[in-house]
C-alpha atoms as a PDB file:
ATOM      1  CA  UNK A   1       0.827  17.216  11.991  1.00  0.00           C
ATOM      2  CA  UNK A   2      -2.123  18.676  13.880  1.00  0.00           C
ATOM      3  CA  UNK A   3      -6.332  18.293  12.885  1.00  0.00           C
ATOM      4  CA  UNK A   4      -6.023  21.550  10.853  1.00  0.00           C
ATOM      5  CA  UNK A   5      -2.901  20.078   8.975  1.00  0.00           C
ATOM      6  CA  UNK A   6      -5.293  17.040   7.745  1.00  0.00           C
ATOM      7  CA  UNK A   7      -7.914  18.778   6.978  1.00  0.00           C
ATOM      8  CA  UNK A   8      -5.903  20.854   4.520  1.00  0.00           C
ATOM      9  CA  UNK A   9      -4.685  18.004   3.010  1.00  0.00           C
ATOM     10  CA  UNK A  10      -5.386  17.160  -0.715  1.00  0.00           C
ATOM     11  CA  UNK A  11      -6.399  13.477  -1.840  1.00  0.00           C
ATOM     12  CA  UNK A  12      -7.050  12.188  -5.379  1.00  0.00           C
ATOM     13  CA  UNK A  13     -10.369  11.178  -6.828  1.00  0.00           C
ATOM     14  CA  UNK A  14     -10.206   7.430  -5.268  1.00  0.00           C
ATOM     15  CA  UNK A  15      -8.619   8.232  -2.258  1.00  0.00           C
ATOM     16  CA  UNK A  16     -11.251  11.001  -1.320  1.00  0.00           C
ATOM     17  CA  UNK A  17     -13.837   8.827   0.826  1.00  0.00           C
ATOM     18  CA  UNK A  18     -11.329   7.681   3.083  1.00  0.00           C
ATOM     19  CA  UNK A  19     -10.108  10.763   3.722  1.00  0.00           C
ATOM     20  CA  UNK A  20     -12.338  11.938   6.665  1.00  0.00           C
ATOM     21  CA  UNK A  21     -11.610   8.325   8.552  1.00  0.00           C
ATOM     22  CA  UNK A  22      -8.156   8.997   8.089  1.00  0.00           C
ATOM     23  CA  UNK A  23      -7.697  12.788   9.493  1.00  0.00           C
ATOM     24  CA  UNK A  24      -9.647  11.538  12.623  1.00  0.00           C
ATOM     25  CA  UNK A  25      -8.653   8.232  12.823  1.00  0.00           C
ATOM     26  CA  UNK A  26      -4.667   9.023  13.134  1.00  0.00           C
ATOM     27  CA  UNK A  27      -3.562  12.047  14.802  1.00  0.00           C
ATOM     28  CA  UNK A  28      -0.034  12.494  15.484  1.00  0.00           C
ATOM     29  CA  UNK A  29       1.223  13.085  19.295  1.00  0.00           C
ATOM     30  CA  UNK A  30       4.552  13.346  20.594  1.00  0.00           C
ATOM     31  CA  UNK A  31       4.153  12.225  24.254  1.00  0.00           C
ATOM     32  CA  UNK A  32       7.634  12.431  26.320  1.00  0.00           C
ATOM     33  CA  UNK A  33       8.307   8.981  26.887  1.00  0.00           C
ATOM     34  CA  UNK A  34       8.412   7.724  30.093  1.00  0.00           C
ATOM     35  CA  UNK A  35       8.538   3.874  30.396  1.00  0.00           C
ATOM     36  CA  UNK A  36      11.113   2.998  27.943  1.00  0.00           C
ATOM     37  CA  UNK A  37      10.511   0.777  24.958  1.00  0.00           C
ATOM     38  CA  UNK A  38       7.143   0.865  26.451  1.00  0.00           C
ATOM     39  CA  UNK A  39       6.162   3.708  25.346  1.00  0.00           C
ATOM     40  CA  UNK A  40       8.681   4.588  22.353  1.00  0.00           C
ATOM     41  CA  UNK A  41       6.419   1.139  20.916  1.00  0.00           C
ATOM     42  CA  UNK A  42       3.262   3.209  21.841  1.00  0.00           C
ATOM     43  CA  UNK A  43       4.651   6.249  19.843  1.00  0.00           C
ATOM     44  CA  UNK A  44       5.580   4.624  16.666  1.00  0.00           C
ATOM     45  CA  UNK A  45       2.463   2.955  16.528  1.00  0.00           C
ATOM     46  CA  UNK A  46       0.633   6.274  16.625  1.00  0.00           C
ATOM     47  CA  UNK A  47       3.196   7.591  13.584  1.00  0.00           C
ATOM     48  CA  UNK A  48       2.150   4.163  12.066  1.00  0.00           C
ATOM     49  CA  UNK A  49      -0.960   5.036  11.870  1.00  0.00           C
ATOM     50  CA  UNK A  50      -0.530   8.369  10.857  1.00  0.00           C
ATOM     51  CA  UNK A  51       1.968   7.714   7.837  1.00  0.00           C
ATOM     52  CA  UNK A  52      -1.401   4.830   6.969  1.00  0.00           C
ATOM     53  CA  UNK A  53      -3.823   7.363   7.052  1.00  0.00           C
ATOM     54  CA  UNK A  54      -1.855   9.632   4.599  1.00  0.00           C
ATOM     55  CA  UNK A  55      -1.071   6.819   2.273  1.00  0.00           C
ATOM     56  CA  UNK A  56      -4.496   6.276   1.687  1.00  0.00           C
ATOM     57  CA  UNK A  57      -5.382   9.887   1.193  1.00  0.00           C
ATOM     58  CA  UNK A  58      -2.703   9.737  -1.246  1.00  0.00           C
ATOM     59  CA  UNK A  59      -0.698  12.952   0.275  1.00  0.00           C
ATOM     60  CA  UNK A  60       2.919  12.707   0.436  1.00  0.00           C
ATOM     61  CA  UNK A  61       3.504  15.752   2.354  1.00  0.00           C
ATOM     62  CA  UNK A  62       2.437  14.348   5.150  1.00  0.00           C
ATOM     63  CA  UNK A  63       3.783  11.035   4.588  1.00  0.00           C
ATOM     64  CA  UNK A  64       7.107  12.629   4.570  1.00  0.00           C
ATOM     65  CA  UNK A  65       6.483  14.722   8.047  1.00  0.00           C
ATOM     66  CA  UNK A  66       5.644  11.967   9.924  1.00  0.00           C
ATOM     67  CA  UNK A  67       8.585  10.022   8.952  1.00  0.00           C
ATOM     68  CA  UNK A  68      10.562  13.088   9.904  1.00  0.00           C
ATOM     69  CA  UNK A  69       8.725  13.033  13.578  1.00  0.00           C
ATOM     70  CA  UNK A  70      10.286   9.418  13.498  1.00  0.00           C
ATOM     71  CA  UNK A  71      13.590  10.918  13.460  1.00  0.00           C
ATOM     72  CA  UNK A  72      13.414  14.060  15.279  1.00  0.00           C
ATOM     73  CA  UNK A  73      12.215  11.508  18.259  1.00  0.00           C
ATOM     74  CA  UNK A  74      14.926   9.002  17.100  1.00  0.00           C
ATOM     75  CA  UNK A  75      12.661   6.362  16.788  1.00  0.00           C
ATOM     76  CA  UNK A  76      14.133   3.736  14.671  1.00  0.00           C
ATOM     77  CA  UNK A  77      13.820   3.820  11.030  1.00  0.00           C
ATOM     78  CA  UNK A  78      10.435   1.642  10.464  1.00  0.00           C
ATOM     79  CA  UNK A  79       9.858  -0.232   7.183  1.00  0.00           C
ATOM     80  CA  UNK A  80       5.625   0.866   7.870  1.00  0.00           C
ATOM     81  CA  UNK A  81       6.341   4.286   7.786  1.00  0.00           C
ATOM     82  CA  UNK A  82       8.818   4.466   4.739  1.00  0.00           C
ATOM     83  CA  UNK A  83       6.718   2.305   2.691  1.00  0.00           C
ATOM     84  CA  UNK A  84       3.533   4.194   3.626  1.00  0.00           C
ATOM     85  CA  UNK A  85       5.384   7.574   2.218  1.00  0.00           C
ATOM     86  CA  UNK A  86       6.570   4.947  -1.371  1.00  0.00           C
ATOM     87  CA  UNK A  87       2.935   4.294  -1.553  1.00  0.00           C
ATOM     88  CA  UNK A  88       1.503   8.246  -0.854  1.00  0.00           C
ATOM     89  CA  UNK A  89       4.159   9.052  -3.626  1.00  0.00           C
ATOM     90  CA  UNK A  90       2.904   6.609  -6.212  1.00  0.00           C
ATOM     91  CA  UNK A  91      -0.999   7.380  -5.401  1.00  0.00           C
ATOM     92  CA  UNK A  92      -0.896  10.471  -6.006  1.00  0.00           C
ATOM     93  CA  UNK A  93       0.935   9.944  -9.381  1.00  0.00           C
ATOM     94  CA  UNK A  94       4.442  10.897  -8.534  1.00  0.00           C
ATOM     95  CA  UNK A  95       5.523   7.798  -9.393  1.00  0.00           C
ATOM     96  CA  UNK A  96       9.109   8.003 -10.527  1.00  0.00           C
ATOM     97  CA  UNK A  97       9.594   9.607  -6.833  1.00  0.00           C
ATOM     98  CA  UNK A  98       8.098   6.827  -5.430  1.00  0.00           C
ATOM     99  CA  UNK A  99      10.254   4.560  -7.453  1.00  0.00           C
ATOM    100  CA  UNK A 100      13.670   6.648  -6.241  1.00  0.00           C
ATOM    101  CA  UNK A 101      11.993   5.958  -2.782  1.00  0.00           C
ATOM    102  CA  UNK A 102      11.368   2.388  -2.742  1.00  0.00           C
ATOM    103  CA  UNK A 103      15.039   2.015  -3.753  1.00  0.00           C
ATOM    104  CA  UNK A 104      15.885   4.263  -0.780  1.00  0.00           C
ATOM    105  CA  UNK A 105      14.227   1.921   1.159  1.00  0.00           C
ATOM    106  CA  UNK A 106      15.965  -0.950   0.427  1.00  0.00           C
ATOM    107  CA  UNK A 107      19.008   0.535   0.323  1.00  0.00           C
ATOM    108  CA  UNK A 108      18.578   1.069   4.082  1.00  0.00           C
ATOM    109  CA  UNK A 109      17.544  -2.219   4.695  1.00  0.00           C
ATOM    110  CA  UNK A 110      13.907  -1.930   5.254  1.00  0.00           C
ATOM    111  CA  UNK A 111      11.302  -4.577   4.007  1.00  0.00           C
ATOM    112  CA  UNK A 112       8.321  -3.172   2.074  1.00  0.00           C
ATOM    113  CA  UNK A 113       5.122  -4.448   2.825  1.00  0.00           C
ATOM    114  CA  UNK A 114       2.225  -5.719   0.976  1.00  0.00           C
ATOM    115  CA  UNK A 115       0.999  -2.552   0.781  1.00  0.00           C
ATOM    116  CA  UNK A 116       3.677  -0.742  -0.465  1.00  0.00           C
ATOM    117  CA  UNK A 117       3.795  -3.374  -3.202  1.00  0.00           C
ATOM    118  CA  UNK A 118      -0.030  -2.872  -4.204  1.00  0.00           C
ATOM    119  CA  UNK A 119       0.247   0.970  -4.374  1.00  0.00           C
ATOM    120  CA  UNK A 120       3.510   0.418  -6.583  1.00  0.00           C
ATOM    121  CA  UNK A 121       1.950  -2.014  -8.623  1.00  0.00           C
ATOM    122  CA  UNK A 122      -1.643   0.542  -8.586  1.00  0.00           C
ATOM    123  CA  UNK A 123       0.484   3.616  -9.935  1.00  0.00           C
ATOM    124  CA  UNK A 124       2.063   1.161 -12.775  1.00  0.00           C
ATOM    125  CA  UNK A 125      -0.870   0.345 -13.904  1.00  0.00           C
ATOM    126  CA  UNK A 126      -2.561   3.624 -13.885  1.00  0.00           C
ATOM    127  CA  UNK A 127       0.207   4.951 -15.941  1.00  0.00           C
ATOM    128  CA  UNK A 128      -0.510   1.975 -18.455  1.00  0.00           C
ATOM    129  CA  UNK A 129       2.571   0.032 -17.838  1.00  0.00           C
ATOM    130  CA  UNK A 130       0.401  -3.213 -17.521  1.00  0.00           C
ATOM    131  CA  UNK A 131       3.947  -5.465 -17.700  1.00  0.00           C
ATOM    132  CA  UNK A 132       5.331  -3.693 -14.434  1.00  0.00           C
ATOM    133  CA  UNK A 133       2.660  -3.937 -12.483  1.00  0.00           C
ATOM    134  CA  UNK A 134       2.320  -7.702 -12.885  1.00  0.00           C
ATOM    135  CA  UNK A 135       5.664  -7.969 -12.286  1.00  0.00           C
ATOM    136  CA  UNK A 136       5.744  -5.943  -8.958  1.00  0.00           C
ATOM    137  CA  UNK A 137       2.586  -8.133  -7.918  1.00  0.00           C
ATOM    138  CA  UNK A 138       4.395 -11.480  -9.514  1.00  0.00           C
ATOM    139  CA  UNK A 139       7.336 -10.528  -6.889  1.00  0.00           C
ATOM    140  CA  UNK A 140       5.474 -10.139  -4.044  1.00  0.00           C
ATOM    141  CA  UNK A 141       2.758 -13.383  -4.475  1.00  0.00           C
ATOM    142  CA  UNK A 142       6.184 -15.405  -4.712  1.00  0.00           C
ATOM    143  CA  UNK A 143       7.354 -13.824  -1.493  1.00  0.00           C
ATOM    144  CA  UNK A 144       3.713 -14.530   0.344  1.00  0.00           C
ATOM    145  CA  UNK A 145       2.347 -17.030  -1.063  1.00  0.00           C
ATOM    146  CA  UNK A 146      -0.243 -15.275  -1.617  1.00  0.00           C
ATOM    147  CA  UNK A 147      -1.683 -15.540   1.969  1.00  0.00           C
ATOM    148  CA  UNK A 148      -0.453 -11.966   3.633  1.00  0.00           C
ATOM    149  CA  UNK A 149      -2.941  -8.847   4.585  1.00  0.00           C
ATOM    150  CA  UNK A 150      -3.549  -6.620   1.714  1.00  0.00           C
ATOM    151  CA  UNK A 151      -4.119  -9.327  -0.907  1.00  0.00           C
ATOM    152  CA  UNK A 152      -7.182  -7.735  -1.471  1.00  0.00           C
ATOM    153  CA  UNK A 153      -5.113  -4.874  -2.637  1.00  0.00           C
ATOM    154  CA  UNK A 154      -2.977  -6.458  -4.286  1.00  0.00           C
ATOM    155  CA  UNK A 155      -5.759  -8.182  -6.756  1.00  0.00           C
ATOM    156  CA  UNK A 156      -7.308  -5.130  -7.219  1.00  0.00           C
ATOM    157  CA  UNK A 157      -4.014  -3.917  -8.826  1.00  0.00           C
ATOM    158  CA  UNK A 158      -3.855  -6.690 -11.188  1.00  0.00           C
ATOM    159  CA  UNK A 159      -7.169  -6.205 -12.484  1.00  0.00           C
ATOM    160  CA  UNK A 160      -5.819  -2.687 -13.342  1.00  0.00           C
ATOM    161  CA  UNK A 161      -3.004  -4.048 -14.759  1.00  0.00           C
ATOM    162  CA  UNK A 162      -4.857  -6.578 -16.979  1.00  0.00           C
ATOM    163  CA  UNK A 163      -8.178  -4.095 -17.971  1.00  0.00           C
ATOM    164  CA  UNK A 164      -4.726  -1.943 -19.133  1.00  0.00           C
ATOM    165  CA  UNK A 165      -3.397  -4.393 -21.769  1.00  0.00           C
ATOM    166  CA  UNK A 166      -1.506  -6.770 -19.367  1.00  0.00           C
ATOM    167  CA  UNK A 167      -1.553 -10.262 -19.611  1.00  0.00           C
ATOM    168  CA  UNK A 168      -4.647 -12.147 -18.708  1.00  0.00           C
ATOM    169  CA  UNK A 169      -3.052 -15.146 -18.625  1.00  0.00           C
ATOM    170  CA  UNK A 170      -0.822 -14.173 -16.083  1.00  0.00           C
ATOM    171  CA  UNK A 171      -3.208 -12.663 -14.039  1.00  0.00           C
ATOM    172  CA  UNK A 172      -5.695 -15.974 -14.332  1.00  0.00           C
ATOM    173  CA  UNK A 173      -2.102 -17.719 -12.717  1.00  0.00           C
ATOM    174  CA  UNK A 174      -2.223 -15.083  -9.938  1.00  0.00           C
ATOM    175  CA  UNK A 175      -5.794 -15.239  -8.809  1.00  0.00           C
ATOM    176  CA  UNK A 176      -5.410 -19.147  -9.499  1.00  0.00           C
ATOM    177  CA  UNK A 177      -2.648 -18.473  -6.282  1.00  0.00           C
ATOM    178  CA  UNK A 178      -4.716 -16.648  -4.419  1.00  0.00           C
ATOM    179  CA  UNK A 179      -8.264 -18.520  -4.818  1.00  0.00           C
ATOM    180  CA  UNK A 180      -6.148 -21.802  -3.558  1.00  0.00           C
ATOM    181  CA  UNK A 181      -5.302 -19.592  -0.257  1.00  0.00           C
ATOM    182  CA  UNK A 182      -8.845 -18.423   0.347  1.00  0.00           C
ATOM    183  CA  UNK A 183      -8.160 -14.853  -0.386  1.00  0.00           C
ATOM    184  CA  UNK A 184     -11.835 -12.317  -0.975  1.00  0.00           C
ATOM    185  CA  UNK A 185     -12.282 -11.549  -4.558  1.00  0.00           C
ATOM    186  CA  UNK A 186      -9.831 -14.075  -5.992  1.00  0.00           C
ATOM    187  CA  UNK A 187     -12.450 -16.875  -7.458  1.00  0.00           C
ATOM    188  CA  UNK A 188     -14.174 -14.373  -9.468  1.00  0.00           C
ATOM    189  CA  UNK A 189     -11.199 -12.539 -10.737  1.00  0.00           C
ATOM    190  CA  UNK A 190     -10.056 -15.607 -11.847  1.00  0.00           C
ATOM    191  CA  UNK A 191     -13.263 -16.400 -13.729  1.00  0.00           C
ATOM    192  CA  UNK A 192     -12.713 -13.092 -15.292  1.00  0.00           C
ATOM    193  CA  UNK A 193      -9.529 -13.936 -16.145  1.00  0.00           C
ATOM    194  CA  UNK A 194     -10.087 -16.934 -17.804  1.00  0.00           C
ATOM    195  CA  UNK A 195     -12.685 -15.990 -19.578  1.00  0.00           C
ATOM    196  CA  UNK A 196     -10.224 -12.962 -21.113  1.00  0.00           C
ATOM    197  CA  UNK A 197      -7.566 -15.079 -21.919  1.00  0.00           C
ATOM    198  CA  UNK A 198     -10.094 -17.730 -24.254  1.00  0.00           C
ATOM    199  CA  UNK A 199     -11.188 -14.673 -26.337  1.00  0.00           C
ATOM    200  CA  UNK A 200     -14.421 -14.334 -24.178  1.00  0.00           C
ATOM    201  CA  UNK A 201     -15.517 -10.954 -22.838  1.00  0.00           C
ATOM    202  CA  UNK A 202     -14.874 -10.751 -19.119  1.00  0.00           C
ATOM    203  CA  UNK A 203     -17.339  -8.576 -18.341  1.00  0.00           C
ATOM    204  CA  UNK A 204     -17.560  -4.540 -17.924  1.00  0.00           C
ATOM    205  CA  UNK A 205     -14.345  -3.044 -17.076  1.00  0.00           C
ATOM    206  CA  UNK A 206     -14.048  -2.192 -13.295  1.00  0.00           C
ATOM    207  CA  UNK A 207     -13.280   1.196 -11.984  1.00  0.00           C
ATOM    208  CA  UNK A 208     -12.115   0.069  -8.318  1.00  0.00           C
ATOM    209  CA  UNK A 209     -10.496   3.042  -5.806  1.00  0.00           C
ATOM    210  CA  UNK A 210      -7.770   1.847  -4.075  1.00  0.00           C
ATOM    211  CA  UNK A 211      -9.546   1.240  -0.757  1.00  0.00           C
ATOM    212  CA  UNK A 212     -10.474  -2.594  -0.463  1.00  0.00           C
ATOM    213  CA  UNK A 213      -7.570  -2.949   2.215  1.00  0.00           C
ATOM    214  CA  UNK A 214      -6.318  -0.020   2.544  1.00  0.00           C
ATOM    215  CA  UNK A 215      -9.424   0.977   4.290  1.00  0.00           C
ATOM    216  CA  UNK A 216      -7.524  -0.804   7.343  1.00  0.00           C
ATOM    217  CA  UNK A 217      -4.154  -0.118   9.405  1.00  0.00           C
ATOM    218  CA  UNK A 218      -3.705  -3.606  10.097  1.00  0.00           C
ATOM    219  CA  UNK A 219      -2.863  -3.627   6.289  1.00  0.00           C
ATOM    220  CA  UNK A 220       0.195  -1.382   6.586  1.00  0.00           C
ATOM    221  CA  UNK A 221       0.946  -2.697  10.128  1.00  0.00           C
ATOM    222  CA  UNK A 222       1.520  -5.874   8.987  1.00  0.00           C
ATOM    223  CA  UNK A 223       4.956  -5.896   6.770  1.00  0.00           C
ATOM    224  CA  UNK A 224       5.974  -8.835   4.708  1.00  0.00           C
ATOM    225  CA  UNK A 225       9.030  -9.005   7.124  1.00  0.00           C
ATOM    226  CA  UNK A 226      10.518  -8.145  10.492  1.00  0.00           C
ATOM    227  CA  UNK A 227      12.942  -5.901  10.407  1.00  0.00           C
ATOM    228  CA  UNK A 228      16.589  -7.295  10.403  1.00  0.00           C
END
C-alpha cells in the first residue's frame, strides 16, 4: 500500500474527514528486519496502524492488503489487524461479510477488540436492526466493564441503535454502566435515555459519524484481550 494507493481510496459519507489523517498518518513499509522481535514488533505496529487508518476510512480493500503484508512477512496473525478489516467491512455496509469475518476471526482464535465491536454494533444499527446492535454492545460492556478504550464508540453505537427503534431502556442500563466508570458522553446519554423510556422526548435525533474514538490508534491498539 503506497501514498497513491490511499489516496485512491474510497470512504463513506462519515468516514470522509478522517480520511486525509489516515492516508498520511499510516503508511505501510516493509523494512528487512534486522534485530529480531525487535523489529518484527516495530513492523506490525506500522501494519497496525495501517489496517486503523483504513477502518476508519471505511475501505476494505485495503484492510484486506495489509493483513496480507502480515502474512507475506509471516508476522503472526494479530487480532488488531483482523478486526480492523471486520470493522472496514461493516462501515462500509458490507455487513454480512463482515459478519462471515468476525466468525473467521474467532474461529482462529483471535480476540476482537472494542473497536471491532462498535463498528459491528454501528453497521447493525445502520441497517435498522436496533436488537443486534444492543446485543453486540450488551456483550462487550459485560466483557469490559465498561471501562476499555473506544467506549466512546461504543455509546455512540447505541444511540444509533436506540434513535433506530431499539430499546431505550436498555440503553439507559448501558450508559447507567458506563456513567458509573467515568466514561465521556455517558451522563448525558443516559439523561436521554431516560427521558425516552418515560414517554418524554429526548431531544433531536443525533446524526454522529463514526469518529469519536476512532479518530485514535490507541483505540484499535488496545484489544479487549492478549492474544492466547
Amino acid at each position: 500500500v503506497n501514498n497513491n494507493d490511499n489516496e485512491d481510496a474510497s470512504a463513506n459519507e462519515e468516514s470522509q474527514e478522517t480520511a486525509a489523517d489516515a492516508t498520511t498518518a499510516a503508511p505501510v513499509m516493509s523494512p528487512t528486519s534486522s534485530n529480531g522481535d525487535s523489529d518484527s514488533e516495530k513492523l506490525l505496529n506500522t501494519y497496525r496502524s495501517a489496517a486503523a487508518a483504513a477502518a476508519r476510512c471505511a475501505d476494505p480493500e485495503i484492510a484486506e492488503s495489509v493483513l496480507a503484508m502480515t502474512e507475506e512477512e509471516d508476522l503472526p496473525l494479530d487480532s488488531v489487524v483482523f478486526g480492523a478489516l471486520v470493522a472496514a467491512l461493516a462501515l462500509s455496509a458490507n455487513r454480512v461479510a463482515a459478519e462471515a469475518k468476525m466468525e473467521e476471526m474467532v474461529a482462529l482464535g483471535l480476540k476482537p477488540g472494542v473497536a471491532t465491536y462498535a463498528a459491528l454494533a454501528r453497521a447493525a444499527a445502520r441497517a435498522g436492526d436496533a436488537n443486534n446492535a444492543l446485543a453486540l454492545v450488551e456483550e462487550v460492556s459485560q466483557i469490559t466493564g465498561g471501562t476499555q478504550l473506544g467506549d466512546g464508540a461504543i455509546i455512540d453505537a447505541v444511540v444509533a441503535a436506540c434513535e433506530a427503534g431499539g430499546d431505550w431502556s436498555r440503553g439507559a442500563a448501558l450508559f447507567a454502566t458506563w456513567a458509573k466508570n467515568g466514561v465521556p458522553g455517558a451522563h448525558e446519554e443516559l439523561q436521554r435515555a431516560m427521558a425516552a423510556n418515560a414517554g418524554m422526548d429526548p431531544g433531536p435525533t443525533r446524526s454522529m459519524a463514526f469518529a469519536r474514538d476512532m479518530s485514535s490508534v490507541a483505540a484499535w491498539t488496545s484489544p479487549m484481550f492478549n492474544n492466547d
